């Protein structure tokens, strides 16, 4: 009998390919984020991202995924995820989510960041948006720290929800319609990685597991709609949303954030976790 959630367990050699894909993705997101400014179109950002991964010899995994037409998802303000790059010009005060990925030797990476155009200090962005993004980012790191030590995958969502509630009370909504996922020889695999406590412990965490941890928070309702382009997910009440995501591996020696250049060391040290490089890397 197969369990309903068969989880792909990677060898260290396979995780090293994922680490290579993660490094290229991290560079591509750095370059793309650096290019964000008022007046730039989301399709220009898509082109910048595409150039970096192609130059590095990686293949796209978003492009043509169920027909998706971009190398990245660009989702602005009330668009939560899966926005299609196009001729939209970004403006001061926008909350942009860039979600990207790539493939090296058949092994996938997936990571997302929120970028706010401007700053509240300069009067060009809303403090509430900065707060939203920062809580989402820290919620992701709390989820990653939980994954580093957890016995079951459900502990990740418990940690994310506990942090968000402790930090913001009921002020911010945690999206339930979209969740994190296993990743490896495909971008989306078992298990689901919920961003809240489901009451179920979920699958056991074993060495060789890799997951994308990606909390999505809103300033209002967690209800979502999909636009007529069949991709773009927006909040039903128009409230702004944030998404942060890293691909993370557990191996025999510990945890390693595949899509962070330092394996997550700087952020995880604040949470008492020391990442361990993939052996042989
Ligand atoms: Mg993603
Ligand atoms: Mg993902």
PDB file of N, CA and C in Angstrom, residues 61-138:
ATOM      1  N   UNK A  61      11.109  27.023 -14.731  1.00  0.00           N
ATOM      2  CA  UNK A  61      10.053  26.065 -14.356  1.00  0.00           C
ATOM      3  C   UNK A  61       8.666  26.707 -14.287  1.00  0.00           C
ATOM      4  N   UNK A  62       8.602  28.041 -14.217  1.00  0.00           N
ATOM      5  CA  UNK A  62       7.285  28.698 -14.226  1.00  0.00           C
ATOM      6  C   UNK A  62       6.735  28.753 -15.654  1.00  0.00           C
ATOM      7  N   UNK A  63       7.649  29.044 -16.620  1.00  0.00           N
ATOM      8  CA  UNK A  63       7.240  29.225 -18.012  1.00  0.00           C
ATOM      9  C   UNK A  63       6.577  27.953 -18.540  1.00  0.00           C
ATOM     10  N   UNK A  64       5.351  28.109 -19.051  1.00  0.00           N
ATOM     11  CA  UNK A  64       4.556  27.001 -19.613  1.00  0.00           C
ATOM     12  C   UNK A  64       4.030  26.025 -18.563  1.00  0.00           C
ATOM     13  N   UNK A  65       4.220  26.361 -17.268  1.00  0.00           N
ATOM     14  CA  UNK A  65       3.644  25.513 -16.222  1.00  0.00           C
ATOM     15  C   UNK A  65       2.120  25.645 -16.282  1.00  0.00           C
ATOM     16  N   UNK A  66       1.440  24.585 -16.682  1.00  0.00           N
ATOM     17  CA  UNK A  66      -0.004  24.648 -16.961  1.00  0.00           C
ATOM     18  C   UNK A  66      -0.330  25.842 -17.857  1.00  0.00           C
ATOM     19  N   UNK A  67       0.623  26.186 -18.750  1.00  0.00           N
ATOM     20  CA  UNK A  67       0.400  27.277 -19.691  1.00  0.00           C
ATOM     21  C   UNK A  67       0.768  28.654 -19.181  1.00  0.00           C
ATOM     22  N   UNK A  68       1.408  28.760 -17.999  1.00  0.00           N
ATOM     23  CA  UNK A  68       1.771  30.094 -17.489  1.00  0.00           C
ATOM     24  C   UNK A  68       2.756  30.762 -18.448  1.00  0.00           C
ATOM     25  N   UNK A  69       2.509  32.048 -18.797  1.00  0.00           N
ATOM     26  CA  UNK A  69       3.315  32.670 -19.853  1.00  0.00           C
ATOM     27  C   UNK A  69       4.575  33.406 -19.387  1.00  0.00           C
ATOM     28  N   UNK A  70       4.938  33.361 -18.107  1.00  0.00           N
ATOM     29  CA  UNK A  70       6.098  34.125 -17.649  1.00  0.00           C
ATOM     30  C   UNK A  70       7.150  33.262 -16.972  1.00  0.00           C
ATOM     31  N   UNK A  71       8.336  33.885 -16.773  1.00  0.00           N
ATOM     32  CA  UNK A  71       9.417  33.236 -16.008  1.00  0.00           C
ATOM     33  C   UNK A  71       9.205  33.441 -14.509  1.00  0.00           C
ATOM     34  N   UNK A  72       8.476  34.495 -14.181  1.00  0.00           N
ATOM     35  CA  UNK A  72       8.168  34.809 -12.784  1.00  0.00           C
ATOM     36  C   UNK A  72       6.688  35.172 -12.685  1.00  0.00           C
ATOM     37  N   UNK A  73       6.176  35.138 -11.466  1.00  0.00           N
ATOM     38  CA  UNK A  73       4.876  35.744 -11.188  1.00  0.00           C
ATOM     39  C   UNK A  73       5.140  37.112 -10.589  1.00  0.00           C
ATOM     40  N   UNK A  74       4.421  38.115 -11.087  1.00  0.00           N
ATOM     41  CA  UNK A  74       4.510  39.457 -10.520  1.00  0.00           C
ATOM     42  C   UNK A  74       3.110  39.853 -10.079  1.00  0.00           C
ATOM     43  N   UNK A  75       2.924  39.996  -8.779  1.00  0.00           N
ATOM     44  CA  UNK A  75       1.601  40.255  -8.218  1.00  0.00           C
ATOM     45  C   UNK A  75       1.667  41.557  -7.440  1.00  0.00           C
ATOM     46  N   UNK A  76       0.778  42.496  -7.769  1.00  0.00           N
ATOM     47  CA  UNK A  76       0.870  43.858  -7.250  1.00  0.00           C
ATOM     48  C   UNK A  76      -0.304  44.163  -6.323  1.00  0.00           C
ATOM     49  N   UNK A  77      -0.007  44.683  -5.143  1.00  0.00           N
ATOM     50  CA  UNK A  77      -0.999  45.181  -4.179  1.00  0.00           C
ATOM     51  C   UNK A  77      -1.992  44.107  -3.754  1.00  0.00           C
ATOM     52  N   UNK A  78      -3.264  44.185  -4.211  1.00  0.00           N
ATOM     53  CA  UNK A  78      -4.262  43.195  -3.784  1.00  0.00           C
ATOM     54  C   UNK A  78      -4.108  41.878  -4.536  1.00  0.00           C
ATOM     55  N   UNK A  79      -3.255  41.849  -5.546  1.00  0.00           N
ATOM     56  CA  UNK A  79      -2.922  40.572  -6.190  1.00  0.00           C
ATOM     57  C   UNK A  79      -1.987  39.830  -5.235  1.00  0.00           C
ATOM     58  N   UNK A  80      -2.368  38.615  -4.879  1.00  0.00           N
ATOM     59  CA  UNK A  80      -1.580  37.884  -3.876  1.00  0.00           C
ATOM     60  C   UNK A  80      -0.466  37.103  -4.555  1.00  0.00           C
ATOM     61  N   UNK A  81      -0.838  36.250  -5.484  1.00  0.00           N
ATOM     62  CA  UNK A  81       0.107  35.373  -6.187  1.00  0.00           C
ATOM     63  C   UNK A  81      -0.361  35.166  -7.623  1.00  0.00           C
ATOM     64  N   UNK A  82       0.559  34.602  -8.439  1.00  0.00           N
ATOM     65  CA  UNK A  82       0.277  34.123  -9.800  1.00  0.00           C
ATOM     66  C   UNK A  82      -0.043  35.229 -10.794  1.00  0.00           C
ATOM     67  N   UNK A  83       0.345  36.477 -10.478  1.00  0.00           N
ATOM     68  CA  UNK A  83       0.174  37.572 -11.432  1.00  0.00           C
ATOM     69  C   UNK A  83       1.069  37.369 -12.648  1.00  0.00           C
ATOM     70  N   UNK A  84       0.552  37.705 -13.821  1.00  0.00           N
ATOM     71  CA  UNK A  84       1.280  37.507 -15.081  1.00  0.00           C
ATOM     72  C   UNK A  84       2.050  38.780 -15.422  1.00  0.00           C
ATOM     73  N   UNK A  85       3.364  38.679 -15.685  1.00  0.00           N
ATOM     74  CA  UNK A  85       4.115  39.872 -16.087  1.00  0.00           C
ATOM     75  C   UNK A  85       3.524  40.471 -17.369  1.00  0.00           C
ATOM     76  N   UNK A  86       3.473  41.808 -17.418  1.00  0.00           N
ATOM     77  CA  UNK A  86       2.873  42.460 -18.577  1.00  0.00           C
ATOM     78  C   UNK A  86       3.256  43.923 -18.620  1.00  0.00           C
ATOM     79  N   UNK A  87       2.395  44.725 -19.215  1.00  0.00           N
ATOM     80  CA  UNK A  87       2.722  46.128 -19.455  1.00  0.00           C
ATOM     81  C   UNK A  87       2.379  47.043 -18.277  1.00  0.00           C
ATOM     82  N   UNK A  88       1.916  46.468 -17.175  1.00  0.00           N
ATOM     83  CA  UNK A  88       1.632  47.289 -16.004  1.00  0.00           C
ATOM     84  C   UNK A  88       2.908  47.982 -15.531  1.00  0.00           C
ATOM     85  N   UNK A  89       2.795  49.306 -15.349  1.00  0.00           N
ATOM     86  CA  UNK A  89       3.920  50.075 -14.839  1.00  0.00           C
ATOM     87  C   UNK A  89       3.798  50.187 -13.340  1.00  0.00           C
ATOM     88  N   UNK A  90       4.882  49.880 -12.647  1.00  0.00           N
ATOM     89  CA  UNK A  90       4.862  49.962 -11.189  1.00  0.00           C
ATOM     90  C   UNK A  90       4.929  51.426 -10.748  1.00  0.00           C
ATOM     91  N   UNK A  91       4.314  51.691  -9.596  1.00  0.00           N
ATOM     92  CA  UNK A  91       4.261  53.065  -9.086  1.00  0.00           C
ATOM     93  C   UNK A  91       4.727  53.105  -7.628  1.00  0.00           C
ATOM     94  N   UNK A  92       5.128  54.298  -7.182  1.00  0.00           N
ATOM     95  CA  UNK A  92       5.494  54.484  -5.775  1.00  0.00           C
ATOM     96  C   UNK A  92       4.366  53.999  -4.870  1.00  0.00           C
ATOM     97  N   UNK A  93       4.753  53.280  -3.828  1.00  0.00           N
ATOM     98  CA  UNK A  93       3.759  52.809  -2.870  1.00  0.00           C
ATOM     99  C   UNK A  93       3.219  51.424  -3.186  1.00  0.00           C
ATOM    100  N   UNK A  94       3.544  50.905  -4.390  1.00  0.00           N
ATOM    101  CA  UNK A  94       3.068  49.559  -4.737  1.00  0.00           C
ATOM    102  C   UNK A  94       3.737  48.498  -3.862  1.00  0.00           C
ATOM    103  N   UNK A  95       2.972  47.426  -3.631  1.00  0.00           N
ATOM    104  CA  UNK A  95       3.498  46.249  -2.935  1.00  0.00           C
ATOM    105  C   UNK A  95       3.596  45.135  -3.977  1.00  0.00           C
ATOM    106  N   UNK A  96       4.834  44.840  -4.394  1.00  0.00           N
ATOM    107  CA  UNK A  96       5.074  43.867  -5.472  1.00  0.00           C
ATOM    108  C   UNK A  96       5.583  42.552  -4.889  1.00  0.00           C
ATOM    109  N   UNK A  97       4.975  41.464  -5.323  1.00  0.00           N
ATOM    110  CA  UNK A  97       5.507  40.147  -4.990  1.00  0.00           C
ATOM    111  C   UNK A  97       6.133  39.561  -6.246  1.00  0.00           C
ATOM    112  N   UNK A  98       7.407  39.167  -6.145  1.00  0.00           N
ATOM    113  CA  UNK A  98       8.093  38.484  -7.248  1.00  0.00           C
ATOM    114  C   UNK A  98       8.332  37.047  -6.813  1.00  0.00           C
ATOM    115  N   UNK A  99       7.737  36.121  -7.553  1.00  0.00           N
ATOM    116  CA  UNK A  99       7.865  34.694  -7.240  1.00  0.00           C
ATOM    117  C   UNK A  99       8.520  34.045  -8.458  1.00  0.00           C
ATOM    118  N   UNK A 100       9.649  33.356  -8.237  1.00  0.00           N
ATOM    119  CA  UNK A 100      10.362  32.767  -9.363  1.00  0.00           C
ATOM    120  C   UNK A 100      10.905  31.393  -9.033  1.00  0.00           C
ATOM    121  N   UNK A 101      11.447  30.754 -10.061  1.00  0.00           N
ATOM    122  CA  UNK A 101      12.051  29.441  -9.867  1.00  0.00           C
ATOM    123  C   UNK A 101      12.920  29.094 -11.051  1.00  0.00           C
ATOM    124  N   UNK A 102      13.693  28.015 -10.927  1.00  0.00           N
ATOM    125  CA  UNK A 102      14.461  27.500 -12.053  1.00  0.00           C
ATOM    126  C   UNK A 102      14.847  26.054 -11.801  1.00  0.00           C
ATOM    127  N   UNK A 103      15.400  25.429 -12.832  1.00  0.00           N
ATOM    128  CA  UNK A 103      15.734  24.003 -12.794  1.00  0.00           C
ATOM    129  C   UNK A 103      17.199  23.806 -13.174  1.00  0.00           C
ATOM    130  N   UNK A 104      17.908  22.998 -12.398  1.00  0.00           N
ATOM    131  CA  UNK A 104      19.273  22.583 -12.743  1.00  0.00           C
ATOM    132  C   UNK A 104      19.321  21.065 -12.740  1.00  0.00           C
ATOM    133  N   UNK A 105      19.709  20.488 -13.870  1.00  0.00           N
ATOM    134  CA  UNK A 105      19.797  19.020 -13.995  1.00  0.00           C
ATOM    135  C   UNK A 105      18.511  18.313 -13.561  1.00  0.00           C
ATOM    136  N   UNK A 106      17.379  18.957 -13.798  1.00  0.00           N
ATOM    137  CA  UNK A 106      16.093  18.341 -13.472  1.00  0.00           C
ATOM    138  C   UNK A 106      15.598  18.618 -12.060  1.00  0.00           C
ATOM    139  N   UNK A 107      16.370  19.414 -11.285  1.00  0.00           N
ATOM    140  CA  UNK A 107      15.982  19.674  -9.896  1.00  0.00           C
ATOM    141  C   UNK A 107      15.559  21.131  -9.717  1.00  0.00           C
ATOM    142  N   UNK A 108      14.449  21.321  -9.028  1.00  0.00           N
ATOM    143  CA  UNK A 108      13.759  22.613  -9.007  1.00  0.00           C
ATOM    144  C   UNK A 108      14.096  23.483  -7.797  1.00  0.00           C
ATOM    145  N   UNK A 109      13.933  24.788  -8.004  1.00  0.00           N
ATOM    146  CA  UNK A 109      13.953  25.761  -6.903  1.00  0.00           C
ATOM    147  C   UNK A 109      12.752  26.687  -7.049  1.00  0.00           C
ATOM    148  N   UNK A 110      12.361  27.322  -5.947  1.00  0.00           N
ATOM    149  CA  UNK A 110      11.155  28.158  -5.904  1.00  0.00           C
ATOM    150  C   UNK A 110      11.322  29.129  -4.741  1.00  0.00           C
ATOM    151  N   UNK A 111      11.213  30.427  -5.012  1.00  0.00           N
ATOM    152  CA  UNK A 111      11.399  31.417  -3.943  1.00  0.00           C
ATOM    153  C   UNK A 111      10.686  32.704  -4.318  1.00  0.00           C
ATOM    154  N   UNK A 112      10.206  33.426  -3.317  1.00  0.00           N
ATOM    155  CA  UNK A 112       9.467  34.666  -3.572  1.00  0.00           C
ATOM    156  C   UNK A 112       9.835  35.740  -2.552  1.00  0.00           C
ATOM    157  N   UNK A 113       9.748  36.968  -3.002  1.00  0.00           N
ATOM    158  CA  UNK A 113      10.018  38.111  -2.116  1.00  0.00           C
ATOM    159  C   UNK A 113       8.961  39.188  -2.339  1.00  0.00           C
ATOM    160  N   UNK A 114       8.728  39.970  -1.311  1.00  0.00           N
ATOM    161  CA  UNK A 114       7.872  41.145  -1.424  1.00  0.00           C
ATOM    162  C   UNK A 114       8.762  42.384  -1.499  1.00  0.00           C
ATOM    163  N   UNK A 115       8.465  43.258  -2.452  1.00  0.00           N
ATOM    164  CA  UNK A 115       9.220  44.500  -2.604  1.00  0.00           C
ATOM    165  C   UNK A 115       8.236  45.662  -2.512  1.00  0.00           C
ATOM    166  N   UNK A 116       8.526  46.613  -1.649  1.00  0.00           N
ATOM    167  CA  UNK A 116       7.685  47.804  -1.555  1.00  0.00           C
ATOM    168  C   UNK A 116       8.403  48.957  -2.241  1.00  0.00           C
ATOM    169  N   UNK A 117       7.701  49.630  -3.170  1.00  0.00           N
ATOM    170  CA  UNK A 117       8.316  50.725  -3.910  1.00  0.00           C
ATOM    171  C   UNK A 117       8.224  52.001  -3.083  1.00  0.00           C
ATOM    172  N   UNK A 118       9.322  52.329  -2.420  1.00  0.00           N
ATOM    173  CA  UNK A 118       9.337  53.507  -1.571  1.00  0.00           C
ATOM    174  C   UNK A 118       9.468  53.112  -0.121  1.00  0.00           C
ATOM    175  N   UNK A 119       9.325  54.104   0.764  1.00  0.00           N
ATOM    176  CA  UNK A 119       9.398  53.812   2.194  1.00  0.00           C
ATOM    177  C   UNK A 119       8.514  54.800   2.949  1.00  0.00           C
ATOM    178  N   UNK A 120       7.995  54.331   4.065  1.00  0.00           N
ATOM    179  CA  UNK A 120       7.111  55.195   4.852  1.00  0.00           C
ATOM    180  C   UNK A 120       7.891  56.371   5.425  1.00  0.00           C
ATOM    181  N   UNK A 121       9.183  56.160   5.686  1.00  0.00           N
ATOM    182  CA  UNK A 121      10.013  57.253   6.218  1.00  0.00           C
ATOM    183  C   UNK A 121      10.053  58.429   5.252  1.00  0.00           C
ATOM    184  N   UNK A 122      10.071  58.100   3.952  1.00  0.00           N
ATOM    185  CA  UNK A 122      10.104  59.152   2.934  1.00  0.00           C
ATOM    186  C   UNK A 122       8.697  59.578   2.524  1.00  0.00           C
ATOM    187  N   UNK A 123       7.701  58.957   3.137  1.00  0.00           N
ATOM    188  CA  UNK A 123       6.319  59.309   2.822  1.00  0.00           C
ATOM    189  C   UNK A 123       5.828  58.723   1.511  1.00  0.00           C
ATOM    190  N   UNK A 124       6.551  57.710   0.986  1.00  0.00           N
ATOM    191  CA  UNK A 124       6.188  57.161  -0.318  1.00  0.00           C
ATOM    192  C   UNK A 124       5.581  55.763  -0.230  1.00  0.00           C
ATOM    193  N   UNK A 125       5.434  55.237   0.983  1.00  0.00           N
ATOM    194  CA  UNK A 125       4.807  53.923   1.138  1.00  0.00           C
ATOM    195  C   UNK A 125       4.030  53.909   2.444  1.00  0.00           C
ATOM    196  N   UNK A 126       3.082  52.997   2.524  1.00  0.00           N
ATOM    197  CA  UNK A 126       2.254  52.914   3.731  1.00  0.00           C
ATOM    198  C   UNK A 126       2.962  52.093   4.806  1.00  0.00           C
ATOM    199  N   UNK A 127       3.014  52.640   6.032  1.00  0.00           N
ATOM    200  CA  UNK A 127       3.613  51.859   7.119  1.00  0.00           C
ATOM    201  C   UNK A 127       2.935  50.491   7.286  1.00  0.00           C
ATOM    202  N   UNK A 128       1.640  50.444   7.050  1.00  0.00           N
ATOM    203  CA  UNK A 128       0.918  49.172   7.216  1.00  0.00           C
ATOM    204  C   UNK A 128       1.374  48.132   6.201  1.00  0.00           C
ATOM    205  N   UNK A 129       1.813  48.590   5.022  1.00  0.00           N
ATOM    206  CA  UNK A 129       2.340  47.641   4.023  1.00  0.00           C
ATOM    207  C   UNK A 129       3.708  47.121   4.441  1.00  0.00           C
ATOM    208  N   UNK A 130       4.520  48.025   4.987  1.00  0.00           N
ATOM    209  CA  UNK A 130       5.843  47.596   5.460  1.00  0.00           C
ATOM    210  C   UNK A 130       5.688  46.581   6.594  1.00  0.00           C
ATOM    211  N   UNK A 131       4.737  46.849   7.459  1.00  0.00           N
ATOM    212  CA  UNK A 131       4.472  45.930   8.574  1.00  0.00           C
ATOM    213  C   UNK A 131       4.004  44.575   8.047  1.00  0.00           C
ATOM    214  N   UNK A 132       3.081  44.616   7.098  1.00  0.00           N
ATOM    215  CA  UNK A 132       2.571  43.379   6.481  1.00  0.00           C
ATOM    216  C   UNK A 132       3.713  42.540   5.910  1.00  0.00           C
ATOM    217  N   UNK A 133       4.595  43.178   5.147  1.00  0.00           N
ATOM    218  CA  UNK A 133       5.694  42.443   4.508  1.00  0.00           C
ATOM    219  C   UNK A 133       6.662  41.898   5.547  1.00  0.00           C
ATOM    220  N   UNK A 134       6.958  42.723   6.558  1.00  0.00           N
ATOM    221  CA  UNK A 134       7.931  42.286   7.563  1.00  0.00           C
ATOM    222  C   UNK A 134       7.391  41.127   8.406  1.00  0.00           C
ATOM    223  N   UNK A 135       6.116  41.177   8.749  1.00  0.00           N
ATOM    224  CA  UNK A 135       5.535  40.063   9.520  1.00  0.00           C
ATOM    225  C   UNK A 135       5.518  38.793   8.657  1.00  0.00           C
ATOM    226  N   UNK A 136       5.210  38.942   7.367  1.00  0.00           N
ATOM    227  CA  UNK A 136       5.187  37.776   6.477  1.00  0.00           C
ATOM    228  C   UNK A 136       6.583  37.180   6.349  1.00  0.00           C
ATOM    229  N   UNK A 137       7.574  38.061   6.183  1.00  0.00           N
ATOM    230  CA  UNK A 137       8.965  37.591   6.048  1.00  0.00           C
ATOM    231  C   UNK A 137       9.410  36.847   7.312  1.00  0.00           C
ATOM    232  N   UNK A 138       9.121  37.444   8.450  1.00  0.00           N
ATOM    233  CA  UNK A 138       9.528  36.788   9.701  1.00  0.00           C
ATOM    234  C   UNK A 138       8.731  35.508   9.944  1.00  0.00           C
TER     235      UNK A 138
END
